[in-house]
Amino acid sequence: APNVDFDHSCSDSVEYLTLNFGPFETVHRWRRLPPCDEFVGARRSKHTVVAYKDAIYVFGGDN
């Protein structure tokens, strides 16, 4: 698999996108990630936006 780096300098636009979607209909579309979910670079980036099928997921935080 290609090594994709998501270490972008995320601005407030990511936060705004999350608030813009709100509860919406994407809550029930959350899926459990496989153990190899490290490919999204969540350990290095503060936020990671992934578009999967017909939903948009925002991972991250200060964890």
JSON list of C-alpha atoms in Angstrom, two decimals, residues 7-59:
[
{"chain": "A", "resi": 7, "resn": "ASP", "atom": "CA", "xyz": [0.35, 15.49, 8.19]},
{"chain": "A", "resi": 8, "resn": "HIS", "atom": "CA", "xyz": [-1.20, 18.57, 6.70]},
{"chain": "A", "resi": 9, "resn": "SER", "atom": "CA", "xyz": [-1.42, 21.80, 8.63]},
{"chain": "A", "resi": 10, "resn": "CYS", "atom": "CA", "xyz": [-5.12, 21.57, 9.38]},
{"chain": "A", "resi": 11, "resn": "SER", "atom": "CA", "xyz": [-6.94, 24.85, 9.73]},
{"chain": "A", "resi": 12, "resn": "ASP", "atom": "CA", "xyz": [-10.28, 25.61, 11.32]},
{"chain": "A", "resi": 13, "resn": "SER", "atom": "CA", "xyz": [-11.93, 24.51, 8.07]},
{"chain": "A", "resi": 14, "resn": "VAL", "atom": "CA", "xyz": [-11.77, 20.94, 9.35]},
{"chain": "A", "resi": 15, "resn": "GLU", "atom": "CA", "xyz": [-13.61, 21.91, 12.52]},
{"chain": "A", "resi": 16, "resn": "TYR", "atom": "CA", "xyz": [-16.14, 23.86, 10.47]},
{"chain": "A", "resi": 17, "resn": "LEU", "atom": "CA", "xyz": [-16.73, 20.86, 8.23]},
{"chain": "A", "resi": 18, "resn": "THR", "atom": "CA", "xyz": [-17.43, 18.69, 11.27]},
{"chain": "A", "resi": 19, "resn": "LEU", "atom": "CA", "xyz": [-19.88, 21.23, 12.70]},
{"chain": "A", "resi": 20, "resn": "ASN", "atom": "CA", "xyz": [-21.46, 21.76, 9.30]},
{"chain": "A", "resi": 21, "resn": "PHE", "atom": "CA", "xyz": [-22.38, 18.10, 9.06]},
{"chain": "A", "resi": 22, "resn": "GLY", "atom": "CA", "xyz": [-23.65, 18.01, 12.62]},
{"chain": "A", "resi": 23, "resn": "PRO", "atom": "CA", "xyz": [-25.67, 14.97, 13.74]},
{"chain": "A", "resi": 24, "resn": "PHE", "atom": "CA", "xyz": [-27.02, 14.61, 10.19]},
{"chain": "A", "resi": 25, "resn": "GLU", "atom": "CA", "xyz": [-27.40, 11.02, 8.98]},
{"chain": "A", "resi": 26, "resn": "THR", "atom": "CA", "xyz": [-23.79, 9.93, 9.20]},
{"chain": "A", "resi": 27, "resn": "VAL", "atom": "CA", "xyz": [-23.92, 8.75, 12.81]},
{"chain": "A", "resi": 28, "resn": "HIS", "atom": "CA", "xyz": [-25.21, 5.29, 11.94]},
{"chain": "A", "resi": 29, "resn": "ARG", "atom": "CA", "xyz": [-22.62, 4.98, 9.18]},
{"chain": "A", "resi": 30, "resn": "TRP", "atom": "CA", "xyz": [-19.64, 4.80, 11.52]},
{"chain": "A", "resi": 31, "resn": "ARG", "atom": "CA", "xyz": [-17.84, 1.53, 11.08]},
{"chain": "A", "resi": 32, "resn": "ARG", "atom": "CA", "xyz": [-15.26, -0.18, 13.25]},
{"chain": "A", "resi": 33, "resn": "LEU", "atom": "CA", "xyz": [-11.82, 0.13, 11.72]},
{"chain": "A", "resi": 34, "resn": "PRO", "atom": "CA", "xyz": [-9.62, -2.94, 11.27]},
{"chain": "A", "resi": 35, "resn": "PRO", "atom": "CA", "xyz": [-6.52, -3.31, 13.50]},
{"chain": "A", "resi": 36, "resn": "CYS", "atom": "CA", "xyz": [-4.41, -2.00, 10.61]},
{"chain": "A", "resi": 37, "resn": "ASP", "atom": "CA", "xyz": [-6.13, 1.38, 10.69]},
{"chain": "A", "resi": 38, "resn": "GLU", "atom": "CA", "xyz": [-2.78, 3.06, 11.29]},
{"chain": "A", "resi": 39, "resn": "PHE", "atom": "CA", "xyz": [-2.52, 3.71, 7.55]},
{"chain": "A", "resi": 40, "resn": "VAL", "atom": "CA", "xyz": [-4.62, 6.84, 8.03]},
{"chain": "A", "resi": 41, "resn": "GLY", "atom": "CA", "xyz": [-1.74, 8.36, 9.97]},
{"chain": "A", "resi": 42, "resn": "ALA", "atom": "CA", "xyz": [-3.93, 9.10, 12.98]},
{"chain": "A", "resi": 43, "resn": "ARG", "atom": "CA", "xyz": [-0.96, 8.82, 15.32]},
{"chain": "A", "resi": 44, "resn": "ARG", "atom": "CA", "xyz": [0.87, 11.65, 13.58]},
{"chain": "A", "resi": 45, "resn": "SER", "atom": "CA", "xyz": [-1.88, 14.00, 12.51]},
{"chain": "A", "resi": 46, "resn": "LYS", "atom": "CA", "xyz": [-4.30, 15.95, 14.60]},
{"chain": "A", "resi": 47, "resn": "HIS", "atom": "CA", "xyz": [-7.18, 15.31, 12.22]},
{"chain": "A", "resi": 48, "resn": "THR", "atom": "CA", "xyz": [-7.69, 12.94, 9.35]},
{"chain": "A", "resi": 49, "resn": "VAL", "atom": "CA", "xyz": [-10.59, 13.23, 6.94]},
{"chain": "A", "resi": 50, "resn": "VAL", "atom": "CA", "xyz": [-11.51, 10.05, 5.08]},
{"chain": "A", "resi": 51, "resn": "ALA", "atom": "CA", "xyz": [-14.17, 9.77, 2.42]},
{"chain": "A", "resi": 52, "resn": "TYR", "atom": "CA", "xyz": [-15.55, 6.23, 2.38]},
{"chain": "A", "resi": 53, "resn": "LYS", "atom": "CA", "xyz": [-18.41, 5.27, 0.08]},
{"chain": "A", "resi": 54, "resn": "ASP", "atom": "CA", "xyz": [-21.18, 7.80, 0.70]},
{"chain": "A", "resi": 55, "resn": "ALA", "atom": "CA", "xyz": [-19.98, 9.14, 4.04]},
{"chain": "A", "resi": 56, "resn": "ILE", "atom": "CA", "xyz": [-17.24, 11.38, 5.38]},
{"chain": "A", "resi": 57, "resn": "TYR", "atom": "CA", "xyz": [-15.39, 10.46, 8.55]},
{"chain": "A", "resi": 58, "resn": "VAL", "atom": "CA", "xyz": [-13.26, 12.76, 10.68]},
{"chain": "A", "resi": 59, "resn": "PHE", "atom": "CA", "xyz": [-10.71, 11.01, 12.87]}
]
